[in-house]
Coordinates of C-alpha atoms (C1' of nucleotides) in Angstrom, one line a residue:
Chain A
X1127 CA 42.1 40.5 -49.0
X1128 CA 43.6 38.5 -46.2
X1129 CA 46.9 37.0 -46.6
X1130 CA 47.1 33.3 -46.1
X1131 CA 48.1 33.4 -42.4
X1132 CA 45.0 32.1 -40.6
X1133 CA 44.9 33.3 -36.9
X1134 CA 44.3 30.9 -34.2
X1135 CA 40.7 29.9 -33.4
X1136 CA 40.1 28.2 -36.5
X1137 CA 39.4 24.8 -34.9
X1138 CA 36.2 24.5 -36.8
X1139 CA 38.3 23.9 -39.8
X1140 CA 39.6 20.7 -38.3
X1141 CA 36.2 19.3 -38.5
X1142 CA 34.9 20.8 -41.7
X1143 CA 33.7 18.0 -43.8
X1144 CA 34.1 15.4 -41.1
X1145 CA 31.4 12.8 -41.1
X1146 CA 30.8 13.6 -44.8
X1147 CA 28.4 16.4 -43.8
X1148 CA 30.2 19.3 -45.3
X1149 CA 30.6 22.7 -43.9
X1150 CA 27.5 22.6 -41.7
X1151 CA 28.7 19.5 -39.9
X1152 CA 30.0 21.8 -37.2
X1153 CA 26.5 23.1 -36.6
X1154 CA 25.3 19.6 -36.3
X1155 CA 28.0 18.8 -33.8
X1156 CA 27.1 21.8 -31.7
X1157 CA 23.4 20.9 -31.7
X1158 CA 24.3 17.4 -30.7
X1159 CA 26.0 18.7 -27.6
X1160 CA 22.6 19.4 -26.1
X1161 CA 20.0 17.8 -28.3
X1162 CA 19.3 14.5 -30.0
X1163 CA 19.0 14.5 -33.7
X1164 CA 18.0 11.6 -35.9
X1165 CA 20.2 10.7 -38.8
X1166 CA 17.6 12.1 -41.2
X1167 CA 17.6 15.3 -39.2
X1168 CA 21.3 15.5 -39.4
X1169 CA 21.2 14.9 -43.1
X1170 CA 18.6 17.6 -43.5
X1171 CA 20.7 20.1 -41.8
X1172 CA 23.8 19.1 -43.7
X1173 CA 21.8 19.5 -46.9
X1174 CA 20.7 23.1 -46.2
X1175 CA 21.5 25.4 -49.1
X1176 CA 24.2 27.8 -48.2
X1177 CA 27.0 30.1 -49.4
X1178 CA 30.3 30.1 -47.6
X1179 CA 31.6 33.6 -47.0
X1180 CA 34.6 35.1 -45.3
X1181 CA 34.5 37.9 -42.8
X1182 CA 37.5 40.0 -41.6
X1183 CA 37.9 41.2 -38.1
X1184 CA 35.4 44.0 -37.4
X1185 CA 33.2 43.3 -40.4
X1186 CA 29.6 43.8 -39.8
X1187 CA 27.5 40.6 -40.3
X1188 CA 24.2 42.0 -39.2
X1189 CA 23.1 45.5 -38.4
X1190 CA 20.5 46.8 -36.0
X1191 CA 17.4 47.6 -38.0
X1192 CA 18.2 45.1 -40.8
X1193 CA 15.6 42.8 -42.1
X1194 CA 17.6 39.7 -42.8
X1195 CA 16.6 36.9 -45.0
X1196 CA 19.6 34.7 -44.3
X1197 CA 20.9 33.1 -41.1
X1198 CA 24.7 33.0 -40.9
X1199 CA 26.2 30.0 -39.3
X1200 CA 29.6 30.5 -37.8
X1201 CA 32.0 27.9 -39.2
X1202 CA 35.2 29.2 -37.8
X1203 CA 36.4 32.2 -35.8
X1204 CA 34.5 34.3 -33.2
X1205 CA 31.7 36.8 -33.5
X1206 CA 29.9 39.1 -31.1
X1207 CA 26.6 40.9 -30.7
X1208 CA 26.7 44.5 -29.7
X1209 CA 24.4 47.3 -28.8
X1210 CA 25.3 51.0 -28.9
X1211 CA 24.0 53.6 -26.5
X1212 CA 23.1 57.1 -27.7
X1213 CA 26.3 58.5 -26.2
X1214 CA 28.3 56.1 -28.3
X1215 CA 29.0 53.7 -25.5
X1216 CA 29.2 50.2 -26.7
X1217 CA 28.1 47.0 -24.9
X1218 CA 28.9 43.6 -26.2
X1219 CA 25.9 41.4 -25.3
X1220 CA 26.9 38.0 -26.6
X1221 CA 29.9 36.1 -27.9
X1222 CA 29.4 33.3 -30.4
X1223 CA 31.6 30.3 -31.1
X1224 CA 32.2 28.2 -34.1
X1225 CA 29.1 26.1 -34.8
X1226 CA 26.7 28.7 -33.6
X1227 CA 23.8 30.0 -35.7
X1228 CA 23.9 33.7 -35.5
X1229 CA 20.4 34.8 -36.3
X1230 CA 17.7 32.3 -35.8
X1231 CA 15.8 35.3 -34.3
X1232 CA 15.2 36.9 -37.7
X1233 CA 12.9 34.0 -38.6
X1234 CA 10.4 35.4 -36.3
X1235 CA 11.3 39.0 -35.4
X1236 CA 11.7 40.9 -38.7
X1237 CA 14.0 43.7 -37.6
X1238 CA 17.3 43.1 -35.8
X1239 CA 17.7 44.8 -32.4
X1240 CA 21.5 44.6 -32.3
X1241 CA 24.6 44.4 -34.5
X1242 CA 26.6 41.3 -35.1
X1243 CA 30.3 41.7 -36.0
X1244 CA 33.4 39.5 -36.5
X1245 CA 35.7 39.4 -33.5
X1246 CA 38.3 37.5 -35.4
X1247 CA 38.6 36.6 -39.1
X1248 CA 35.7 34.2 -39.6
X1249 CA 34.0 32.0 -42.1
X1250 CA 30.2 31.9 -42.3
X1251 CA 27.7 29.7 -44.1
X1252 CA 24.8 31.9 -45.2
X1253 CA 21.6 29.8 -45.0
X1254 CA 18.3 31.2 -46.3
X1255 CA 16.0 31.7 -43.4
X1256 CA 13.1 30.2 -45.3
X1257 CA 15.0 26.9 -45.5
X1258 CA 15.7 26.8 -41.8
X1259 CA 12.1 27.7 -41.0
X1260 CA 10.9 24.9 -43.2
X1261 CA 13.2 22.5 -41.5
X1262 CA 11.9 23.5 -38.1
X1263 CA 8.4 23.0 -39.3
X1264 CA 9.2 19.6 -40.8
X1265 CA 11.1 18.2 -37.9
X1266 CA 10.2 18.7 -34.3
X1267 CA 13.6 17.5 -33.3
X1268 CA 15.3 20.3 -35.2
X1269 CA 12.9 22.8 -33.9
X1270 CA 13.7 21.7 -30.5
X1271 CA 17.5 21.8 -31.0
X1272 CA 17.2 25.3 -32.4
X1273 CA 15.1 26.4 -29.4
X1274 CA 17.6 24.9 -26.9
X1275 CA 20.3 26.9 -28.6
X1276 CA 18.3 30.1 -28.1
X1277 CA 17.5 29.2 -24.5
X1278 CA 21.1 28.6 -23.6
X1279 CA 22.1 31.9 -25.1
X1280 CA 19.4 33.5 -22.9
X1281 CA 20.8 31.7 -19.8
X1282 CA 24.2 33.1 -20.6
X1283 CA 22.8 36.5 -20.9
X1284 CA 21.2 36.3 -17.5
X1285 CA 24.5 35.3 -16.0
X1286 CA 26.1 38.3 -17.7
X1287 CA 23.6 40.5 -16.1
X1288 CA 24.6 39.1 -12.7
X1289 CA 28.2 39.5 -13.6
X1290 CA 28.0 43.1 -14.7
X1291 CA 25.4 44.1 -12.1
X1292 CA 26.8 42.5 -9.0
X1293 CA 30.5 41.7 -9.3
X1294 CA 33.5 43.9 -9.0
X1295 CA 35.9 44.4 -11.9
X1296 CA 38.4 41.7 -11.0
X1297 CA 35.7 39.0 -10.4
X1298 CA 33.9 40.1 -13.5
X1299 CA 36.9 39.7 -15.6
X1300 CA 37.8 36.3 -14.1
X1301 CA 34.3 35.1 -14.6
X1302 CA 34.3 36.0 -18.3
X1303 CA 37.5 34.2 -18.8
X1304 CA 36.2 31.1 -17.0
X1305 CA 33.2 31.1 -19.3
X1306 CA 35.3 31.4 -22.4
X1307 CA 37.5 28.6 -21.2
X1308 CA 34.6 26.3 -20.8
X1309 CA 32.8 27.3 -24.0
X1310 CA 36.0 26.9 -26.0
X1311 CA 36.7 23.5 -24.5
X1312 CA 33.2 22.5 -25.6
X1313 CA 34.1 22.8 -29.2
X1314 CA 37.8 22.1 -29.1
X1315 CA 38.9 18.9 -27.5
X1316 CA 39.6 20.1 -24.0
X1317 CA 43.1 20.9 -23.0
X1318 CA 42.4 22.6 -19.8
X1319 CA 45.2 25.2 -19.5
X1320 CA 46.6 27.6 -22.0
X1321 CA 44.1 29.1 -24.4
X1322 CA 44.7 32.3 -26.2
X1323 CA 41.8 34.7 -25.7
X1324 CA 41.2 36.7 -28.9
X1325 CA 40.0 39.9 -27.2
X1326 CA 41.6 43.2 -27.0
X1327 CA 41.5 45.1 -23.7
X1328 CA 39.0 47.5 -25.3
X1329 CA 36.7 44.6 -26.2
X1330 CA 37.0 43.2 -22.8
X1331 CA 35.9 46.6 -21.5
X1332 CA 32.9 46.6 -23.8
X1333 CA 32.1 43.1 -22.7
X1334 CA 32.2 43.9 -19.0
X1335 CA 30.9 47.4 -18.7
X1336 CA 34.3 48.8 -17.7
X1337 CA 37.0 51.0 -19.3
X1338 CA 40.0 49.8 -21.1
X1339 CA 42.3 51.4 -18.6
X1340 CA 40.8 49.5 -15.8
X1341 CA 40.8 46.3 -17.7
X1342 CA 44.5 46.8 -18.1
X1343 CA 45.0 47.1 -14.3
X1344 CA 42.8 44.1 -13.6
X1345 CA 44.7 42.0 -16.1
X1346 CA 47.9 42.9 -14.5
X1347 CA 46.5 41.9 -11.1
X1348 CA 45.4 38.5 -12.5
X1349 CA 48.8 38.1 -14.0
X1350 CA 50.5 38.8 -10.7
X1351 CA 48.3 36.1 -9.2
X1352 CA 49.5 33.7 -11.8
X1353 CA 46.0 33.2 -13.2
X1354 CA 46.7 34.4 -16.7
X1355 CA 49.7 34.9 -18.9
X1356 CA 50.3 37.8 -21.3
X1357 CA 53.0 37.0 -23.9
X1358 CA 53.5 40.0 -26.1
X1359 CA 50.0 41.4 -27.0
X1360 CA 47.9 38.4 -26.2
X1361 CA 46.2 36.8 -23.3
X1362 CA 46.1 33.2 -22.2
X1363 CA 44.4 31.4 -19.3
X1364 CA 47.1 29.7 -17.1
X1365 CA 45.2 28.8 -14.0
X1366 CA 41.5 28.1 -14.5
X1367 CA 40.9 27.0 -10.9
X1368 CA 42.3 30.2 -9.6
X1369 CA 40.0 32.2 -11.9
X1370 CA 37.1 30.2 -10.9
X1371 CA 37.8 30.8 -7.3
X1372 CA 38.2 34.6 -7.8
X1373 CA 34.8 34.7 -9.5
X1374 CA 33.0 31.9 -7.8
X1375 CA 32.4 30.4 -11.2
X1376 CA 30.0 27.7 -11.6
X1377 CA 29.2 26.4 -15.1
X1378 CA 25.7 25.2 -14.6
X1379 CA 24.2 28.1 -16.5
X1380 CA 25.9 26.8 -19.6
X1381 CA 23.6 23.8 -19.5
X1382 CA 26.1 21.4 -21.0
X1383 CA 24.4 18.1 -20.4
X1384 CA 24.7 15.1 -22.5
X1385 CA 21.4 15.0 -24.3
X1386 CA 21.0 11.3 -23.6
X1387 CA 20.7 12.2 -20.0
X1388 CA 17.2 13.5 -20.4
Chain B
X1353 CA -4.3 34.1 3.4
X1354 CA -4.7 37.5 1.7
X1355 CA -7.5 39.7 2.7
X1356 CA -9.8 40.8 0.0
X1357 CA -8.0 44.0 -0.9
X1358 CA -6.4 43.3 -4.2
X1359 CA -3.4 45.6 -4.8
X1360 CA -3.2 47.5 -8.0
X1361 CA -1.8 45.6 -11.0
X1362 CA -4.5 43.2 -11.3
X1363 CA -5.7 44.3 -14.7
X1364 CA -5.5 40.8 -15.8
X1365 CA -8.6 40.1 -13.8
X1366 CA -10.5 42.6 -15.9
X1367 CA -10.1 40.2 -18.8
X1368 CA -10.4 36.9 -17.1
X1369 CA -13.0 34.9 -18.9
X1370 CA -13.4 37.4 -21.6
X1371 CA -14.0 35.9 -25.0
X1372 CA -15.3 32.8 -23.2
X1373 CA -11.7 31.5 -23.0
X1374 CA -11.4 31.3 -19.2
X1375 CA -8.3 32.2 -17.2
X1376 CA -5.8 31.5 -20.0
X1377 CA -7.4 34.1 -22.2
X1378 CA -4.9 36.6 -21.0
X1379 CA -2.1 34.4 -22.3
X1380 CA -3.8 34.2 -25.7
X1381 CA -4.2 38.0 -25.7
X1382 CA -0.5 38.4 -25.0
X1383 CA 0.5 36.0 -27.7
X1384 CA -1.8 37.7 -30.2
X1385 CA 0.2 40.9 -29.5
X1386 CA 3.0 39.6 -31.6
X1387 CA 1.8 36.4 -33.3
X1388 CA -1.1 35.2 -35.3
X1389 CA -3.1 32.4 -33.9
X1390 CA -5.9 30.5 -35.6
X1391 CA -9.2 30.1 -33.8
X1392 CA -8.4 26.4 -33.2
X1393 CA -5.0 27.4 -31.8
X1394 CA -6.7 29.8 -29.4
X1395 CA -9.1 27.2 -28.3
X1396 CA -6.4 24.7 -27.8
X1397 CA -4.5 27.1 -25.5
X1398 CA -7.7 28.0 -23.6
X1399 CA -8.3 24.3 -23.2
X1400 CA -5.0 23.5 -21.6
X1401 CA -5.4 21.8 -18.3
X1402 CA -4.3 23.9 -15.4
X1403 CA -4.7 24.7 -11.7
X1404 CA -5.2 28.3 -10.6
X1405 CA -3.0 29.2 -7.6
X1406 CA -2.3 32.3 -5.6
X1407 CA 1.1 33.6 -4.7
X1408 CA 1.9 36.2 -2.1
X1409 CA 4.6 38.9 -2.4
X1410 CA 8.0 37.3 -2.2
X1411 CA 6.8 33.7 -2.7
X1412 CA 9.1 31.5 -4.6
X1413 CA 7.6 30.2 -7.8
X1414 CA 10.6 28.4 -9.2
X1415 CA 14.0 27.8 -7.6
X1416 CA 17.4 27.5 -9.2
X1417 CA 18.2 23.8 -9.5
X1418 CA 14.5 22.8 -9.7
X1419 CA 13.3 20.3 -12.2
X1420 CA 9.9 21.6 -13.0
X1421 CA 7.2 19.8 -14.7
X1422 CA 4.7 22.6 -14.8
X1423 CA 4.8 26.0 -16.5
X1424 CA 3.2 28.7 -14.5
X1425 CA 1.3 31.4 -16.5
X1426 CA 1.0 34.7 -14.8
X1427 CA -2.7 35.7 -14.7
X1428 CA -2.4 38.8 -12.6
X1429 CA 0.3 40.6 -10.6
X1430 CA 4.0 40.8 -11.3
X1431 CA 6.9 38.4 -11.1
X1432 CA 10.6 38.5 -11.5
X1433 CA 13.6 36.3 -12.2
X1434 CA 16.6 36.6 -10.1
X1435 CA 20.1 35.2 -9.7
X1436 CA 22.2 35.3 -6.6
X1437 CA 25.9 35.8 -6.4
X1438 CA 28.1 33.8 -4.0
X1439 CA 28.5 36.9 -1.8
X1440 CA 24.7 37.2 -1.5
X1441 CA 24.4 40.0 -4.0
X1442 CA 21.1 39.6 -5.9
X1443 CA 20.4 40.6 -9.5
X1444 CA 17.0 40.7 -10.9
X1445 CA 17.3 39.5 -14.5
X1446 CA 13.8 39.8 -15.8
X1447 CA 10.4 41.2 -15.0
X1448 CA 7.2 39.4 -16.2
X1449 CA 3.8 40.8 -16.7
X1450 CA 0.3 39.4 -16.6
X1451 CA -0.2 37.0 -19.5
X1452 CA 3.4 35.9 -19.6
X1453 CA 4.4 32.3 -19.4
X1454 CA 7.0 32.0 -16.7
X1455 CA 8.9 28.8 -17.6
X1456 CA 8.7 27.6 -21.2
X1457 CA 12.4 26.9 -20.7
X1458 CA 11.9 23.9 -18.5
X1459 CA 10.4 22.0 -21.4
X1460 CA 13.8 21.8 -22.9
X1461 CA 16.4 22.6 -20.2
X1462 CA 15.7 20.3 -17.2
X1463 CA 17.2 22.3 -14.4
X1464 CA 16.3 25.9 -13.7
X1465 CA 19.2 28.3 -13.7
X1466 CA 17.5 31.1 -11.8
X1467 CA 14.7 31.8 -9.3
X1468 CA 11.3 33.1 -10.0
X1469 CA 9.5 35.0 -7.3
X1470 CA 6.3 37.1 -6.9
X1471 CA 6.9 40.8 -7.0
X1472 CA 3.3 41.5 -6.0
X1473 CA 0.5 39.2 -5.0
X1474 CA -0.2 37.2 -8.1
X1475 CA -2.4 34.5 -9.5
X1476 CA -0.9 31.8 -11.6
X1477 CA -2.3 29.1 -13.8
X1478 CA -0.1 26.0 -13.5
X1479 CA 0.0 24.1 -16.8
X1480 CA 1.7 20.8 -17.2
X1481 CA 4.7 21.2 -19.3
X1482 CA 3.8 18.0 -21.2
X1483 CA 0.6 19.6 -22.3
X1484 CA 2.4 22.7 -23.6
X1485 CA 5.0 20.6 -25.3
X1486 CA 2.3 18.6 -27.1
X1487 CA 0.6 21.7 -28.2
X1488 CA 3.8 23.1 -29.7
X1489 CA 4.4 19.9 -31.5
X1490 CA 0.8 19.8 -32.8
X1491 CA 0.6 23.4 -33.9
X1492 CA 3.4 25.3 -35.7
X1493 CA 1.5 28.5 -35.0
X1494 CA 1.6 27.9 -31.2
X1495 CA 5.2 26.8 -31.3
X1496 CA 6.0 30.0 -33.2
X1497 CA 4.2 32.2 -30.7
X1498 CA 6.0 30.6 -27.8
X1499 CA 9.3 31.1 -29.5
X1500 CA 8.6 34.7 -30.2
X1501 CA 7.8 35.2 -26.6
X1502 CA 11.2 33.8 -25.7
X1503 CA 13.0 35.9 -28.3
X1504 CA 11.4 39.1 -27.0
X1505 CA 12.5 38.3 -23.5
X1506 CA 16.0 37.8 -24.8
X1507 CA 15.9 41.1 -26.6
X1508 CA 14.9 42.8 -23.4
X1509 CA 17.8 41.1 -21.6
X1510 CA 20.2 42.5 -24.1
X1511 CA 18.9 46.0 -23.6
X1512 CA 19.3 45.5 -19.9
X1513 CA 22.9 44.6 -20.4
X1514 CA 23.4 47.8 -22.3
X1515 CA 21.6 49.7 -19.6
X1516 CA 23.5 48.3 -16.7
X1517 CA 26.8 48.2 -18.5
X1518 CA 26.9 51.5 -20.1
X1519 CA 24.5 54.0 -18.6
X1520 CA 24.9 56.0 -15.4
X1521 CA 22.5 55.6 -12.5
X1522 CA 20.1 58.3 -13.4
X1523 CA 19.7 57.2 -17.0
X1524 CA 19.6 53.6 -16.0
X1525 CA 16.7 54.2 -13.7
X1526 CA 14.8 56.4 -16.2
X1527 CA 15.3 53.7 -18.8
X1528 CA 13.8 51.0 -16.7
X1529 CA 10.8 53.2 -15.8
X1530 CA 10.3 53.9 -19.5
X1531 CA 10.3 50.2 -20.3
X1532 CA 7.8 49.5 -17.5
X1533 CA 5.6 52.2 -18.8
X1534 CA 5.5 50.7 -22.3
X1535 CA 5.1 47.1 -21.2
X1536 CA 2.3 47.9 -18.8
X1537 CA 0.5 49.9 -21.5
X1538 CA 0.7 46.9 -23.7
X1539 CA -1.5 44.9 -21.4
X1540 CA -3.6 47.7 -19.9
X1541 CA -5.3 50.0 -22.2
X1542 CA -2.8 52.8 -22.5
X1543 CA -3.2 55.9 -20.4
X1544 CA 0.1 57.5 -20.9
X1545 CA 0.8 59.2 -17.6
X1546 CA 0.3 58.0 -14.0
X1547 CA 1.2 54.5 -13.4
X1548 CA 2.1 53.1 -10.0
X1549 CA 5.3 51.2 -10.1
X1550 CA 5.2 48.3 -7.7
X1551 CA 8.9 48.2 -6.9
X1552 CA 10.6 49.0 -3.6
X1553 CA 13.9 50.9 -3.8
X1554 CA 15.7 47.8 -2.8
X1555 CA 14.2 46.0 -5.8
X1556 CA 15.0 48.8 -8.1
X1557 CA 18.6 48.5 -6.8
X1558 CA 18.7 44.8 -7.5
X1559 CA 17.2 45.4 -10.9
X1560 CA 19.8 48.0 -11.9
X1561 CA 23.0 46.9 -10.3
X1562 CA 23.0 49.7 -7.8
X1563 CA 22.5 50.2 -4.1
X1564 CA 19.2 51.2 -2.4
X1565 CA 20.8 54.3 -1.0
X1566 CA 21.8 55.5 -4.5
X1567 CA 18.4 54.6 -5.9
X1568 CA 16.9 56.8 -3.3
X1569 CA 19.0 59.8 -4.4
X1570 CA 18.3 59.2 -8.0
X1571 CA 14.6 59.0 -7.4
X1572 CA 14.7 62.3 -5.6
X1573 CA 16.5 63.8 -8.6
X1574 CA 13.9 62.5 -11.0
X1575 CA 11.2 63.8 -8.8
X1576 CA 12.8 67.3 -8.7
X1577 CA 12.8 67.2 -12.5
X1578 CA 9.1 66.5 -12.5
X1579 CA 9.5 63.1 -14.2
X1580 CA 8.1 61.0 -11.4
X1581 CA 5.8 61.5 -8.4
X1582 CA 6.2 59.8 -5.1
X1583 CA 3.0 60.0 -3.1
X1584 CA 3.5 58.4 0.3
X1585 CA 5.5 55.3 -0.2
X1586 CA 4.8 54.7 -3.9
X1587 CA 6.2 55.7 -7.2
X1588 CA 4.4 56.9 -10.3
X1589 CA 5.5 58.0 -13.7
X1590 CA 4.4 61.5 -14.4
X1591 CA 6.4 62.6 -17.4
X1592 CA 7.2 59.8 -19.7
X1593 CA 8.8 62.0 -22.4
X1594 CA 11.2 63.5 -19.9
X1595 CA 12.2 60.0 -18.7
X1596 CA 12.7 58.9 -22.3
X1597 CA 14.8 62.0 -23.0
X1598 CA 17.0 61.4 -19.9
X1599 CA 17.6 57.8 -20.9
X1600 CA 17.5 58.1 -24.7
X1601 CA 14.8 55.5 -24.6
X1602 CA 13.7 53.8 -27.8
X1603 CA 11.2 51.0 -27.6
X1604 CA 12.2 49.1 -30.7
X1605 CA 13.8 46.4 -28.6
X1606 CA 10.4 45.5 -27.2
X1607 CA 9.4 44.3 -30.7
X1608 CA 5.8 45.3 -30.4
X1609 CA 4.6 45.0 -33.9
X1610 CA 1.1 44.1 -35.0
X1611 CA 1.5 40.5 -36.2
X1612 CA -0.5 41.3 -39.3
X1613 CA 2.3 43.5 -40.4
X1614 CA 4.6 40.6 -41.2
Chain C
dC110 C1' -0.4 52.2 19.3
dG111 C1' 3.6 49.8 19.0
dT112 C1' 6.3 47.3 15.7
dT113 C1' 8.4 46.8 11.5
dA114 C1' 9.8 47.3 6.8
dG115 C1' 11.0 50.7 3.9
dC116 C1' 12.6 55.3 3.1
dT117 C1' 15.8 59.3 4.0
dT118 C1' 20.0 61.7 4.9
dG119 C1' 25.0 63.0 5.8
dA120 C1' 29.7 62.0 5.8
dA121 C1' 33.5 59.3 4.6
dT122 C1' 35.5 55.9 1.8
dG123 C1' 36.7 53.7 -2.5
dC124 C1' 36.3 51.7 -6.9
dT125 C1' 36.4 53.1 -11.4
dT126 C1' 36.8 56.7 -14.7
dT127 C1' 38.9 60.3 -16.9
dC128 C1' 42.8 62.7 -18.7
dA129 C1' 47.1 62.8 -20.6
dA130 C1' 51.3 61.0 -21.9
dT131 C1' 54.4 57.2 -22.9
dT132 C1' 55.7 52.7 -24.5
dA133 C1' 55.3 48.5 -27.1
dT134 C1' 53.8 45.8 -31.0
dT135 C1' 52.3 45.0 -35.5
dG136 C1' 52.2 45.9 -40.2
dT137 C1' 53.6 48.7 -44.2
dG138 C1' 56.3 50.8 -47.5
dG139 C1' 60.6 52.5 -49.1
Chain D
dC357 C1' 65.9 45.3 -43.8
dC358 C1' 64.9 49.4 -41.6
dA359 C1' 62.0 53.5 -40.8
dC360 C1' 57.4 54.9 -40.0
dA361 C1' 52.7 54.8 -39.1
dA362 C1' 49.0 52.9 -36.7
dT363 C1' 46.9 50.3 -33.2
dA364 C1' 47.1 48.5 -28.7
dA365 C1' 48.9 48.5 -24.1
dT366 C1' 50.7 50.8 -20.1
dT367 C1' 51.2 54.1 -16.4
dG368 C1' 50.3 58.0 -13.0
dA369 C1' 47.6 61.5 -11.1
dA370 C1' 43.3 63.6 -10.3
dA371 C1' 38.4 63.6 -10.2
dG372 C1' 33.9 61.6 -9.7
dC373 C1' 30.2 58.5 -9.3
dA374 C1' 28.5 55.2 -6.4
dT375 C1' 29.1 52.6 -2.1
dT376 C1' 29.3 52.0 2.7
dC377 C1' 28.3 53.1 7.3
dA378 C1' 25.3 54.8 10.6
dA379 C1' 21.5 57.1 12.3
dG380 C1' 17.0 58.8 12.1
dC381 C1' 12.5 59.0 10.0
dT382 C1' 7.9 57.6 8.1
dA383 C1' 4.2 54.9 6.6
dA384 C1' 1.8 50.7 7.0
dC385 C1' 0.1 46.8 9.6
dG386 C1' -1.6 44.1 13.2

DNA sequence: CGTTAGCTTGAATGCTTTCAATTATTGTGG
DNA sequence: CCACAATAATTGAAAGCATTCAAGCTAACG
C-alpha cells in the first residue's frame, strides 16, 4: 500500500475528468495531438469499458510471453518496455508517458515479446482488447489514430537505434534528456526549463546501453557544463539548448504536427 | 542499366505471377504468413495499380524529409532503412525482404524520418498511397494485415536495440546473421545451411553500431569457429546452431505464427 | 590489365567497463 | 527522534573491448 504522498509526474491527474470524458480523456488528448477525432469518436473512446488500477514502481504490467486480453492505458506516471538478454543484461526499449496506450500490439500479435513495467507509481485504465478492436473496426478515424501512435513509437525506436549505435556516451545521454524534455512538454503545458527526470542512474544505463558507473561520470560532466542540475538524488534539465547542442538534437522524429496541418 | 546477370536474392522472381496474381503476389504471400486474407482481399491487393521499377545497389528509394505519395513494395532484392547522425555516422535501422511494403508509414505521417536505399539490385512496385489507404478502409482484413506487418517490424527494432545495447561484438554479429537466416528462410523455401549474405563489412558495421575493422576481425573469429564461410568476397552461414548458441538467439520476436493458429 | 572498392592486418590509443570500496539519501523501526 | 538498514550515488584504479590510423592486399569490373 502506498502512502498518500504522490510523487511528481502525476500531471495526468490534472486533466482527469476534464471535458467530462472521465479517466480516458487523457488518451483522447494524446491522440488529438496527432490525429483528428470526431466528437462521436471521442465519445466512443471515453465510453470504453475499463478498470482503473494502481501500479507501484517496478511492478510488472505485462510480461514477455503473456497472452494479454486487456490493453492498459497509462493515466498517470511513467512506464517502460524492456527486454532481457540471456546473460541478464537489460535493455529498456521504450518509455511511455501519460495518455499512452501500452499494448495495442496484443490485439494482433498474441504473445508479448517484451516486458512492460512501472517506472514510477502509475495509474492504469485496463481496457478489454476486444472493445478496442471493435472500435477500430467501427471507426476508421480511431483506427488511424491508433496506428499513428504505433508509427510514432516506431520512429522513436529508430532514433534510439541511431543514438545507441552511433553516439558516444555524453551525446547519447544528452539526446535522451532532450527527448524526455520534449515529450513531457507535450503532455504538460510547456515550461521549458526545470523538469525532474524520474530515472535512476541504473535505469539511464539500461536505456542507453551503458553502465551505471559511466552514467554517473557523464552526468557529472553535464552538470559541470551547466546543462543539468542534480539536487539531492534527483535530476533536472536546466539548459535544454545546451543539451540539444551536445547531442545535435532535432525533434522531427517525434512527429509532433498539428493534425489539422495535413 | 544493369546487365542481365541478376545477383542472388531474387527469389521473389520465382513467384512473380504465381497464382495468377501478378507482381504483387509476393506481397500477398508475405501477408499470408501472419494474417488471414479472404480471396476478395487477395484479389484487391493484386489489383492495386502500380508501376514496376528497377533500383540499383545504393539507389535512394525514399529520403528523410520526403513527402511521399507512393508506397514501394519490394518485389525482389534487399533494401534497408538508415538514419544519419550529424557527424556523418550512419545507422541502418531496418532490413527489408522481398514482399515487404517499404512505406506504409507515409499514409499517416507525412514526412519521412529516415532514408530507404537499395542494398542489392531490386525491383519495386510503386503503389499510390491513396489506393492502399482506400483498401485499408474498405477491408478490415487488409488493414489488419498491414498493421501486423508494422508491428513485426517494430518488434524486430526492439530486438535490435537489445542487440546493439547489450551484446558484445561477436554475439551481436552472430545474432544478426541468425535473424537474416530465419527471415530469408521465411520467403525462400528453407534450406537451413548455406545462404549468401549480401552485406559488405561496412554495411554490417552500420547495422551493428561497430566499425568495419572490428567487423572484419569478428568475421574471422566466426569463420575459425566454423560458423560461417567466406568464399572470395562473400559471406555464407554454415552453422546456424553455432551462431544461435553464440548469440543466444531465439526467434520468437519475429512472430512467425501460422495465422490459422489464432 | 589497370583501376577501384572492399577486405585485411598491426599497432597504438581511448572510451567504457569492471572491480572494489566509500559516501549519501531515503525510509523504517525502536 | 535517532539508529539502522537498504538503495542509490560516487570515486579511483586497472583492465578490456573496440576504435583509430595507416598501410598493404585482393577480387571484381570495365
